[in-house]
Amino acid sequence: MSLEIIPVWKKITPELEAELVAFWISNKAIGDEKLAAGRAKEAICLIRSEQGAIVGVSTAQPRIVPRLRQPMYYYRQFFAEEVRGQHLAAPVGAKSREVLQQYELSLPKPQCIGLIFELENQVIAARRNEAQWKEGWTFIGYSPKGLHLRVSYFDGVRLHPPSPLKKPARARAAN
């Protein structure tokens, strides 16, 4: 099966949004249309089959990562069942990182310093347990869900001043 990785960052038309919503809902990845429409606006790259159907997508959402106190893109990938097991994660991740890095470095002041993701696939986590992957992803610990956290920093970016830490709910209530 020949697949094409197509950058779409900041180029989401209403038609493409509807196509992504249908993709996520039909693949039971996101069950709520409103949530899927919001996620569609975060699409970085699409993976299309030879027939033109979407079979995968990468997305990113800017977030302050509390552990780092830095703005990062929270990165996700989703693939339709029929293309899983074809080793798409690495090339899609590399292309997505390239697209976001080009975007960030085109800004007068970069918004995010890199990408972060939670490795949900336990088989891959057990098999790929190197601290530093050759693809440039570095292990930085575990998420609150107990999943591997990995980051990839953009070339040449500088740290932002540390974002303030939010007080836990109990501490805020005591004030």
Short mmCIF file of C-alpha atoms in Angstrom, two decimals:
data_model
loop_
_atom_site.label_atom_id
_atom_site.label_comp_id
_atom_site.label_asym_id
_atom_site.label_seq_id
_atom_site.Cartn_x
_atom_site.Cartn_y
_atom_site.Cartn_z
CA MET A 1 0.00 0.00 0.00
CA SER A 2 1.44 3.33 -1.07
CA LEU A 3 0.80 6.12 1.43
CA GLU A 4 1.47 9.84 1.22
CA ILE A 5 2.27 12.16 4.13
CA ILE A 6 0.78 15.60 3.43
CA PRO A 7 1.52 18.68 5.57
CA VAL A 8 -1.65 20.63 6.44
CA TRP A 9 -0.55 22.74 9.44
CA LYS A 10 -2.52 26.02 9.49
CA LYS A 11 -4.25 25.04 6.19
CA ILE A 12 -7.46 23.42 7.48
CA THR A 13 -10.42 24.21 5.23
CA PRO A 14 -14.01 23.50 6.28
CA GLU A 15 -14.01 20.55 3.84
CA LEU A 16 -10.84 19.08 5.35
CA GLU A 17 -12.20 19.62 8.86
CA ALA A 18 -15.35 17.66 7.94
CA GLU A 19 -13.23 14.89 6.41
CA LEU A 20 -11.10 14.64 9.56
CA VAL A 21 -14.16 14.60 11.81
CA ALA A 22 -15.62 11.76 9.73
CA PHE A 23 -12.27 9.89 9.87
CA TRP A 24 -12.01 10.08 13.67
CA ILE A 25 -15.64 9.18 14.25
CA SER A 26 -15.69 6.28 11.78
CA ASN A 27 -12.48 4.90 13.36
CA LYS A 28 -13.85 5.38 16.89
CA ALA A 29 -10.89 7.59 17.81
CA ILE A 30 -13.04 10.55 18.88
CA GLY A 31 -16.75 10.06 19.45
CA ASP A 32 -17.83 13.68 19.81
CA GLU A 33 -18.14 15.78 16.63
CA LYS A 34 -17.42 19.07 18.42
CA LEU A 35 -14.27 17.66 20.02
CA ALA A 36 -13.19 16.17 16.67
CA ALA A 37 -13.75 19.53 14.91
CA GLY A 38 -11.54 21.24 17.48
CA ARG A 39 -8.84 18.60 17.06
CA ALA A 40 -9.00 18.99 13.26
CA LYS A 41 -7.72 22.55 13.64
CA GLU A 42 -4.59 21.06 15.26
CA ALA A 43 -3.73 18.76 12.31
CA ILE A 44 -0.09 18.83 11.19
CA CYS A 45 0.07 16.03 8.60
CA LEU A 46 -2.43 13.73 6.94
CA ILE A 47 -1.63 10.27 5.70
CA ARG A 48 -3.60 9.40 2.58
CA SER A 49 -3.99 6.06 0.83
CA GLU A 50 -3.54 5.59 -2.91
CA GLN A 51 -7.30 6.08 -3.21
CA GLY A 52 -7.07 9.46 -1.42
CA ALA A 53 -8.71 8.39 1.84
CA ILE A 54 -7.31 9.68 5.13
CA VAL A 55 -5.75 6.73 6.98
CA GLY A 56 -3.78 8.68 9.57
CA VAL A 57 -3.21 12.11 11.05
CA SER A 58 -0.80 13.86 13.38
CA THR A 59 -1.91 16.75 15.58
CA ALA A 60 -0.32 19.18 18.01
CA GLN A 61 -1.61 21.52 20.67
CA PRO A 62 0.55 24.21 22.33
CA ARG A 63 0.74 23.67 26.09
CA ILE A 64 2.86 24.69 29.01
CA VAL A 65 4.37 21.44 30.25
CA PRO A 66 4.42 21.71 34.07
CA ARG A 67 7.44 19.42 34.42
CA LEU A 68 9.45 21.63 32.04
CA ARG A 69 7.70 24.97 32.66
CA GLN A 70 8.15 25.59 28.95
CA PRO A 71 5.71 25.83 26.01
CA MET A 72 5.73 22.64 23.96
CA TYR A 73 3.47 21.11 21.34
CA TYR A 74 1.59 18.18 22.84
CA TYR A 75 1.89 15.75 19.92
CA ARG A 76 -0.50 12.97 18.88
CA GLN A 77 -0.76 10.46 16.04
CA PHE A 78 -3.65 8.27 15.04
CA PHE A 79 -3.72 5.61 12.32
CA ALA A 80 -6.65 3.64 10.92
CA GLU A 81 -6.51 -0.03 11.79
CA GLU A 82 -5.76 -1.08 8.20
CA VAL A 83 -2.39 0.75 8.19
CA ARG A 84 -1.20 -0.07 11.69
CA GLY A 85 1.95 -2.16 11.88
CA GLN A 86 3.45 -0.49 8.78
CA HIS A 87 6.04 1.48 10.80
CA LEU A 88 4.44 4.86 10.06
CA ALA A 89 5.02 6.46 13.47
CA ALA A 90 8.68 7.41 12.85
CA PRO A 91 8.31 8.94 9.36
CA VAL A 92 5.09 10.76 10.29
CA GLY A 93 6.72 12.01 13.49
CA ALA A 94 9.78 13.23 11.59
CA LYS A 95 7.70 15.04 8.97
CA SER A 96 5.43 16.55 11.63
CA ARG A 97 8.43 17.79 13.62
CA GLU A 98 9.93 19.29 10.45
CA VAL A 99 6.67 21.11 9.62
CA LEU A 100 6.29 22.52 13.14
CA GLN A 101 9.95 23.50 13.36
CA GLN A 102 9.74 25.40 10.06
CA TYR A 103 6.61 27.15 11.29
CA GLU A 104 8.11 28.07 14.68
CA LEU A 105 11.37 29.32 13.23
CA SER A 106 9.41 31.52 10.78
CA LEU A 107 7.80 33.39 13.69
CA PRO A 108 9.39 36.58 15.05
CA LYS A 109 9.54 34.81 18.44
CA PRO A 110 9.02 31.03 18.53
CA GLN A 111 5.95 30.06 20.55
CA CYS A 112 7.02 26.49 21.45
CA ILE A 113 10.47 24.99 21.92
CA GLY A 114 9.63 21.47 20.71
CA LEU A 115 7.24 18.55 20.92
CA ILE A 116 6.23 16.24 23.75
CA PHE A 117 4.22 13.03 23.58
CA GLU A 118 2.98 10.25 25.81
CA LEU A 119 3.82 6.81 24.44
CA GLU A 120 0.53 4.93 24.82
CA ASN A 121 1.58 1.74 23.04
CA GLN A 122 2.97 -0.52 25.79
CA VAL A 123 4.53 -2.94 23.29
CA ILE A 124 6.58 -0.13 21.73
CA ALA A 125 7.44 1.27 25.18
CA ALA A 126 8.84 -2.13 26.24
CA ARG A 127 10.69 -2.71 22.97
CA ARG A 128 11.97 0.86 22.43
CA ASN A 129 13.33 1.55 25.91
CA GLU A 130 16.46 3.51 24.93
CA ALA A 131 16.69 6.86 26.76
CA GLN A 132 17.49 8.65 23.47
CA TRP A 133 15.93 7.40 20.24
CA LYS A 134 17.93 7.83 17.05
CA GLU A 135 14.91 9.75 15.69
CA GLY A 136 15.69 12.48 18.23
CA TRP A 137 13.12 11.76 20.94
CA THR A 138 14.42 11.84 24.53
CA PHE A 139 12.82 10.10 27.52
CA ILE A 140 12.08 12.62 30.31
CA GLY A 141 10.04 10.52 32.75
CA TYR A 142 6.49 9.31 33.18
CA SER A 143 3.17 11.09 32.72
CA PRO A 144 0.53 11.14 35.48
CA LYS A 145 -1.01 8.17 33.59
CA GLY A 146 2.26 6.22 33.99
CA LEU A 147 3.18 6.50 30.29
CA HIS A 148 6.63 7.26 28.87
CA LEU A 149 7.07 10.97 28.13
CA ARG A 150 9.36 11.86 25.26
CA VAL A 151 10.45 15.25 23.92
CA SER A 152 12.10 16.52 20.77
CA TYR A 153 13.42 20.07 20.78
CA PHE A 154 13.50 22.32 17.73
CA ASP A 155 16.92 23.23 16.39
CA GLY A 156 18.27 26.53 17.67
CA VAL A 157 15.38 27.50 19.95
CA ARG A 158 16.08 29.08 23.30
CA LEU A 159 14.30 28.49 26.58
CA HIS A 160 11.55 30.90 27.56
CA PRO A 161 11.50 32.33 31.08
CA PRO A 162 9.99 29.58 33.27
CA SER A 163 6.21 29.63 33.35
CA PRO A 164 4.78 30.03 36.85
CA LEU A 165 3.73 26.84 38.58
CA LYS A 166 0.03 26.51 39.35
CA LYS A 167 -0.77 25.83 42.97
CA PRO A 168 -2.60 22.55 43.66
CA ALA A 169 -6.35 22.98 44.26
CA ARG A 170 -5.92 22.38 48.03
CA ALA A 171 -3.32 25.16 48.29
CA ARG A 172 -5.53 27.60 46.35
CA ALA A 173 -8.53 26.81 48.60
CA ALA A 174 -6.45 27.47 51.74
CA ASN A 175 -5.58 31.04 50.62
#
